[in-house]
PDB file of C-alpha atoms in Angstrom:
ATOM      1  CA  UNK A 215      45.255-209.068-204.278  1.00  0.00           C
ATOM      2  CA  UNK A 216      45.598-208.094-200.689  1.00  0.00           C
ATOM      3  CA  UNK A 217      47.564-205.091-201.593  1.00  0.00           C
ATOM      4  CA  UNK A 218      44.993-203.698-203.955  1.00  0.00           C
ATOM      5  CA  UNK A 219      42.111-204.220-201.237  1.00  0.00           C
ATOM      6  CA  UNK A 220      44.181-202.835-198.530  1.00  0.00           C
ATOM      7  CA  UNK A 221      44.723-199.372-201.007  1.00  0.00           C
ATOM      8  CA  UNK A 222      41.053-199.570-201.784  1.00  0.00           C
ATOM      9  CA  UNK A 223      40.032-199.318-198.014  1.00  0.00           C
ATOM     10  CA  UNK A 224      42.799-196.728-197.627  1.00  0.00           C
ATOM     11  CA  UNK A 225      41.248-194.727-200.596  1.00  0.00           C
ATOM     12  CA  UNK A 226      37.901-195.026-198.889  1.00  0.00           C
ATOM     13  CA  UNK A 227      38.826-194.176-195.136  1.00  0.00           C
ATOM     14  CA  UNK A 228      40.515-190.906-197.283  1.00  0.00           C
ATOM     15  CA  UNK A 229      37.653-190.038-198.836  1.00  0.00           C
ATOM     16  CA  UNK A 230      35.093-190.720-196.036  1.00  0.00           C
ATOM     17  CA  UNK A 231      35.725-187.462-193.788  1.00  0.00           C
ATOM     18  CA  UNK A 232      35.425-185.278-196.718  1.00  0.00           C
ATOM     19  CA  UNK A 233      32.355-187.071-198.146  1.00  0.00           C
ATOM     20  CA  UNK A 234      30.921-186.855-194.843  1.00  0.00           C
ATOM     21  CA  UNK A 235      30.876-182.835-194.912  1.00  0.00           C
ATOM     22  CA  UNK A 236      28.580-182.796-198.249  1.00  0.00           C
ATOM     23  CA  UNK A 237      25.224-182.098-198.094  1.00  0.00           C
ATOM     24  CA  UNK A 238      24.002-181.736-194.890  1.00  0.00           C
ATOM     25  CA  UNK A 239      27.390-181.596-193.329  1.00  0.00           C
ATOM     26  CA  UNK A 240      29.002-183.304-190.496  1.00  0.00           C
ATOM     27  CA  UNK A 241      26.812-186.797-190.385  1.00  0.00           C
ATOM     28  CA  UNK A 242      23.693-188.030-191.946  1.00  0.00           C
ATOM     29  CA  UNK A 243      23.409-190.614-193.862  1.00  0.00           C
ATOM     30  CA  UNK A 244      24.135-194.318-193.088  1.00  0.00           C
ATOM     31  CA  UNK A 245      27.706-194.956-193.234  1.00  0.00           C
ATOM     32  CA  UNK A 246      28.993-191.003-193.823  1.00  0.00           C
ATOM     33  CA  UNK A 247      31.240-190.060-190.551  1.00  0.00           C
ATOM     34  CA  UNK A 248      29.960-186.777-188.614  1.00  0.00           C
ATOM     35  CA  UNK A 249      33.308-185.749-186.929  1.00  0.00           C
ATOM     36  CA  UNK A 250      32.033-184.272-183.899  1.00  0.00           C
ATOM     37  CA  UNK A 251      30.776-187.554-182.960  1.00  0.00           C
ATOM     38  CA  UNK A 252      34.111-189.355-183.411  1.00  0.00           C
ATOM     39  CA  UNK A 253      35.686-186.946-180.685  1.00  0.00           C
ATOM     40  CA  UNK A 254      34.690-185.711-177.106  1.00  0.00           C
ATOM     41  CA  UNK A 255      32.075-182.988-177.408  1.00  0.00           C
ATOM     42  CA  UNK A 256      33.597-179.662-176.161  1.00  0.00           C
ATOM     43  CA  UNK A 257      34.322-179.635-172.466  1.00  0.00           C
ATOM     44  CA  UNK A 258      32.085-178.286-170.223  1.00  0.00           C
ATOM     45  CA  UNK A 259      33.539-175.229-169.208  1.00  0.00           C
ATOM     46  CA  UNK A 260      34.511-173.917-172.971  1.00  0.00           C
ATOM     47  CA  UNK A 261      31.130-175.361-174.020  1.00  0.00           C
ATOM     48  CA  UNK A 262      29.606-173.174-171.348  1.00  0.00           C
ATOM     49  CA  UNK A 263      31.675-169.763-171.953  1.00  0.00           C
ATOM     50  CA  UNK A 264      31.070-170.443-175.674  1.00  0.00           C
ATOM     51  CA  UNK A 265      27.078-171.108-175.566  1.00  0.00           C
ATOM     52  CA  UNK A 266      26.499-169.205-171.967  1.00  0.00           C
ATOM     53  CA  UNK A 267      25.358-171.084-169.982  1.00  0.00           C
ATOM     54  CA  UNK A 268      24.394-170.586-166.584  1.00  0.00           C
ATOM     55  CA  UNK A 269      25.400-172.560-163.504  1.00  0.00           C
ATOM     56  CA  UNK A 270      22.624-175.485-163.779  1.00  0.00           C
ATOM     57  CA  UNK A 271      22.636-175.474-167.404  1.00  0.00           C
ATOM     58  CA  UNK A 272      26.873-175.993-167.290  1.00  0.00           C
ATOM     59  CA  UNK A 273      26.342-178.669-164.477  1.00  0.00           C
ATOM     60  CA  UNK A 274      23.586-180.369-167.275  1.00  0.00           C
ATOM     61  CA  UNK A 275      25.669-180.545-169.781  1.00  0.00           C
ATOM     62  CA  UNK A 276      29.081-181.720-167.937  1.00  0.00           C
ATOM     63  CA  UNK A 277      26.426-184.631-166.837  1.00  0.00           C
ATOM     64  CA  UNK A 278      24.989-185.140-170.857  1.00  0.00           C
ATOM     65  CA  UNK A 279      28.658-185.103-172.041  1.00  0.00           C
ATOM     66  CA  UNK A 280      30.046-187.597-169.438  1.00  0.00           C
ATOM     67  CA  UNK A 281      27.001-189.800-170.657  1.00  0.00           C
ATOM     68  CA  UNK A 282      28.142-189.668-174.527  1.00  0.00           C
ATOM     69  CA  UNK A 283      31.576-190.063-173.385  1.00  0.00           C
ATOM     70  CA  UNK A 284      30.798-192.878-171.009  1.00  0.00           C
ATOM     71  CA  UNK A 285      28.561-194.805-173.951  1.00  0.00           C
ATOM     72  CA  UNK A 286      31.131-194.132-176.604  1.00  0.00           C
ATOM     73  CA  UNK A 287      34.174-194.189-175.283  1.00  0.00           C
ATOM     74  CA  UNK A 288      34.786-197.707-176.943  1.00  0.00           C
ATOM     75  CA  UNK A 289      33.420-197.036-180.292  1.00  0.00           C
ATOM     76  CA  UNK A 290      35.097-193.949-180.709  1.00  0.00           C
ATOM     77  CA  UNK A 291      38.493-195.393-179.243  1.00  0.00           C
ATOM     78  CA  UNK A 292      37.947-198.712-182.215  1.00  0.00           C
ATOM     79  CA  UNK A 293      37.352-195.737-184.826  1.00  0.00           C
ATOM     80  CA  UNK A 294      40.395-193.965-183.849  1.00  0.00           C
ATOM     81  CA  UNK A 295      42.653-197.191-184.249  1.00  0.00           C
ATOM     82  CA  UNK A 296      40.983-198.134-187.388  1.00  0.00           C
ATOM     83  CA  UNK A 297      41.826-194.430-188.808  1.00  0.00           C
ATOM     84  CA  UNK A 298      44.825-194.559-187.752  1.00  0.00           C
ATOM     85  CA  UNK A 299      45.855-197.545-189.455  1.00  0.00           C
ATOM     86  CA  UNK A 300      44.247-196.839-192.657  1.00  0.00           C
ATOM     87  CA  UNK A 301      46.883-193.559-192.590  1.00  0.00           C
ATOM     88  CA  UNK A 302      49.840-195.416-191.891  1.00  0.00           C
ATOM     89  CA  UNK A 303      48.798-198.135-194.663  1.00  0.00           C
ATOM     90  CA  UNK A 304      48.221-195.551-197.124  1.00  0.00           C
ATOM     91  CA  UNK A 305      51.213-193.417-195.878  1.00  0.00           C
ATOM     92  CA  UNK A 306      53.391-196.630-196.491  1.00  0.00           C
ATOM     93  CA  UNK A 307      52.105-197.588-199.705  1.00  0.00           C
ATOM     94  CA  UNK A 308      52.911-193.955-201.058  1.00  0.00           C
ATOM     95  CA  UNK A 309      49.676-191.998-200.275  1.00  0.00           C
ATOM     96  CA  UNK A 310      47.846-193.478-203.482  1.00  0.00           C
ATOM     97  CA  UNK A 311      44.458-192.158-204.349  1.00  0.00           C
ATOM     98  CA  UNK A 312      41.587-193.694-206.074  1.00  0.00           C
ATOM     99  CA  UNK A 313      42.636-192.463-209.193  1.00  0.00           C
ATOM    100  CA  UNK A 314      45.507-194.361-209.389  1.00  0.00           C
ATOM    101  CA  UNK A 315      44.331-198.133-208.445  1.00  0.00           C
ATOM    102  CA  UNK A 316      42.558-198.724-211.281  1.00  0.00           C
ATOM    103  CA  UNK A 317      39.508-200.280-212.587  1.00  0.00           C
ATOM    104  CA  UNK A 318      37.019-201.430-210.012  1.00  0.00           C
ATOM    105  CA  UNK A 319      38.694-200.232-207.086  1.00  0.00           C
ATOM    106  CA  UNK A 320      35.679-198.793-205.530  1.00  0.00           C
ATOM    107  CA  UNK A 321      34.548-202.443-205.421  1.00  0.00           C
ATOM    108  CA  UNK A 322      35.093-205.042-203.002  1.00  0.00           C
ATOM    109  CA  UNK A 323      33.712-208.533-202.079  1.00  0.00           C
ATOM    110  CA  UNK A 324      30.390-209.276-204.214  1.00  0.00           C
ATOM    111  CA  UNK A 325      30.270-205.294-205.396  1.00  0.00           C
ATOM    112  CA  UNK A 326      29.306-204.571-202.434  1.00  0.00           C
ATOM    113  CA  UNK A 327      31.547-201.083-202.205  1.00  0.00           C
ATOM    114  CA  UNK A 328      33.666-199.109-200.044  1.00  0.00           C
ATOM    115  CA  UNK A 329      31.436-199.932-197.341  1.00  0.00           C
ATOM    116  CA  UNK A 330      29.705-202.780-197.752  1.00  0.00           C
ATOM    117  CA  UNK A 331      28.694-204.960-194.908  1.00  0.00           C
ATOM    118  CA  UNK A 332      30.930-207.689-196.002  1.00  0.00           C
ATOM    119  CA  UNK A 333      34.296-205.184-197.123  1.00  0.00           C
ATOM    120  CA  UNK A 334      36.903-204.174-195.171  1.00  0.00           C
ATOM    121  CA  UNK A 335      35.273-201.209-193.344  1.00  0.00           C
ATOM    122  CA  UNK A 336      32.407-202.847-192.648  1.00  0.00           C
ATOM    123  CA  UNK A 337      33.042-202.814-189.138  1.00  0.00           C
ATOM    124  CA  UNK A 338      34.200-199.481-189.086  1.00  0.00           C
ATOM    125  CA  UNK A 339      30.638-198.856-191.205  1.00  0.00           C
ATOM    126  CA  UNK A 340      28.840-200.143-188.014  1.00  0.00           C
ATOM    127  CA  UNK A 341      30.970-198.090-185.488  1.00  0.00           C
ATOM    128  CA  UNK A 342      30.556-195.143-187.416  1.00  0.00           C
ATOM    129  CA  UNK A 343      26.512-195.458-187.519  1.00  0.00           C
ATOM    130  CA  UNK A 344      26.352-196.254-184.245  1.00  0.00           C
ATOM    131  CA  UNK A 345      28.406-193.180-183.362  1.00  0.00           C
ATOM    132  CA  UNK A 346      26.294-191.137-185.852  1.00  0.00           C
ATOM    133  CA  UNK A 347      22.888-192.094-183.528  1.00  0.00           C
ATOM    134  CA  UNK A 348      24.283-191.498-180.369  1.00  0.00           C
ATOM    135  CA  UNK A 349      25.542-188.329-181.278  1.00  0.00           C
ATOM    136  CA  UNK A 350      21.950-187.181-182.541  1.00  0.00           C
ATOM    137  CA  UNK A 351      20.589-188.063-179.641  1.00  0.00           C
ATOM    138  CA  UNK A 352      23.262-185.801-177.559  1.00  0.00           C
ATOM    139  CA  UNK A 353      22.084-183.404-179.833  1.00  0.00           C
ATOM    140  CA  UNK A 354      18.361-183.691-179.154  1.00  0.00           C
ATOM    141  CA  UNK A 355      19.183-183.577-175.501  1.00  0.00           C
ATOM    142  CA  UNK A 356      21.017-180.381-176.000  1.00  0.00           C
ATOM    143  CA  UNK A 357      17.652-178.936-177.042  1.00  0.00           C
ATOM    144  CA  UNK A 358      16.388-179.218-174.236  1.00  0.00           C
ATOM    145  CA  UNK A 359      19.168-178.445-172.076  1.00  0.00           C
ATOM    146  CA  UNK A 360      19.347-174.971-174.254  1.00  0.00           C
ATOM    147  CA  UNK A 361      17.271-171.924-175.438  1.00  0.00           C
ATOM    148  CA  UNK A 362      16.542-171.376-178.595  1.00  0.00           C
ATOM    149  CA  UNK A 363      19.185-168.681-178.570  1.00  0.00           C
ATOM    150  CA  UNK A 364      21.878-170.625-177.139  1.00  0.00           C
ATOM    151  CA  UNK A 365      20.931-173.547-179.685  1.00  0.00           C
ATOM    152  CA  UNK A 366      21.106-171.265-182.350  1.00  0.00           C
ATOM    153  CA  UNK A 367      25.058-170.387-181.194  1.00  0.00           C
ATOM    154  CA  UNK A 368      25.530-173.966-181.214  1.00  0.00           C
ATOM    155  CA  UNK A 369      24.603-174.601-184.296  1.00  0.00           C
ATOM    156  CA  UNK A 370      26.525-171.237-185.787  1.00  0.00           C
ATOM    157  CA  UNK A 371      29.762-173.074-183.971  1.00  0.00           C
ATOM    158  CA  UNK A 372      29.012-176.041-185.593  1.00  0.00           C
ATOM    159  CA  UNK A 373      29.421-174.697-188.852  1.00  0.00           C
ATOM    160  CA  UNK A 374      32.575-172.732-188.350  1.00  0.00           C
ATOM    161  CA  UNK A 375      33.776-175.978-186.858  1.00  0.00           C
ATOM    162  CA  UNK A 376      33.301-178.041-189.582  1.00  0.00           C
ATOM    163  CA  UNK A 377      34.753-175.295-191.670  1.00  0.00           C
ATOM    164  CA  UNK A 378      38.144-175.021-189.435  1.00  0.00           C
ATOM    165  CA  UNK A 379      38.717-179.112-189.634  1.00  0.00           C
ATOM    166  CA  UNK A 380      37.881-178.991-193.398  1.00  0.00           C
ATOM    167  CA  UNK A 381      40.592-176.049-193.597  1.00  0.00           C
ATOM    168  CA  UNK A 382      42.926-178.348-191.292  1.00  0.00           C
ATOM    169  CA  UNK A 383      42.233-181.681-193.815  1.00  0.00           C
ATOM    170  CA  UNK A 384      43.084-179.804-196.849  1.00  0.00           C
ATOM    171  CA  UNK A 385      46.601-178.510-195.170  1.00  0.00           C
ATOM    172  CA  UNK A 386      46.903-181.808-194.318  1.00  0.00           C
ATOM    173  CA  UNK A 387      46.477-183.281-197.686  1.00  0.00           C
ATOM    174  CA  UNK A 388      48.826-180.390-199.181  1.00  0.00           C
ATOM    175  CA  UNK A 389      51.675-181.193-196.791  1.00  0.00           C
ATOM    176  CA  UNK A 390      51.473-184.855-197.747  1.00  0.00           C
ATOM    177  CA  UNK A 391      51.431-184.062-201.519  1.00  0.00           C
ATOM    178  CA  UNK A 392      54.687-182.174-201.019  1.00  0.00           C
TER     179      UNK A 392
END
C-alpha cells in the first residue's frame, strides 16, 4: 500500500512542473508550481545588464530580491528537499509513470487527489502556494521598480525562460527514458 502511494506522489511531483507551464504559464492557480518562484530571482547585476537598469534602480532591486530571498529562503529550501526526494523515490522504483500504476492512482486519502490537503504533498501544496504569492508580490513590486519598457523585457525573458527549462525537463526526461 505504501509503495503504491509513494509512486502516486512521485507521479504527481513529475507531472507538477510541467502542468504548472499550461495555461498561463509559470504559476497561477492554487497548487500549480511557478518555477521562478522556487529559485532565487536573477542576481542583481545580470538582472540589471539584462533589464537596464540604472544605478538606483539596480540598488532597488538587489534590496527587493534580498527581501524574497530573505522571506523564502525556508520554503523554497523545504521544496527543494521534498523534490528531491520525490526523484530519488521515483528514480529507485524504476522511473514509473502514471500510466503504469493503475486504477485510481491519481487518488489518495478520501479522493482527495494528487494534492489534496490531507495526501502526501499536501505540505508541499502549502509551500508551493505560499511561494506562488510571494513571488506575485515580487512581481508587483517590480512594477514599480521598472518602466513600462523595462517590464515589458522582463516579461519577454520570462517567456524564453520558461521555454529554456521546459527544453531542459524534456532532455531530462529523454535521458532517463534511455
Amino acid at each position: 500500500m505504501f509503495a503504491r502511494l509513494a509512486l502516486a506522489a512521485l507521479a504527481c511531483a513529475a507531472a507538477l512542473p510541467l502542468h504548472a507551464q499550461q495555461g498561463s504559464g509559470m504559476g497561477g492557480g492554487r497548487g500549480q508550481m511557478n518555477m521562478l518562484a522556487m529559485e532565487a530571482p536573477l542576481d542583481a547585476e545580470t538582472f540589471a545588464k539584462t533589464m537596464g537598469l540604472d544605478a538606483a534602480q539596480a540598488a532597488r532591486y538587489a534590496r527587493l530580491r534580498q527581501a524574497y530571498l530573505d522571506e523564502t529562503r525556508v520554503e523554497r529550501d523545504s521544496v527543494a528537499v521534498m523534490r528531491a526526494r520525490m526523484r530519488i523515490r521515483r528514480d529507485s522504483m524504476g522511473g514509473a509513470g502514471a500510466g503504469q500504476m493503475g486504477p485510481g492512482a491519481g487518488q489518495m486519502r478520501g479522493g482527495e487527489g494528487r494534492m489534496g490537503a490531507g495526501g502526501p504533498m499536501g505540505g508541499m501544496r502549502a509551500l508551493v502556494d505560499t511561494l506562488n504569492a510571494r513571488y506575485t508580490d515580487f512581481e508587483n513590486d517590480l512594477k514599480f521598480l521598472l518602466t513600462a519598457e523595462q517590464y515589458a523585457r522582463y516579461e519577454e525573458w520570462k517567456v524564453a525562460e520558461r521555454q529554456r527549462r521546459m527544453e531542459q525537463m524534456r532532455e531530462e526526461r529523454r535521458q532517463r527514458a534511455g
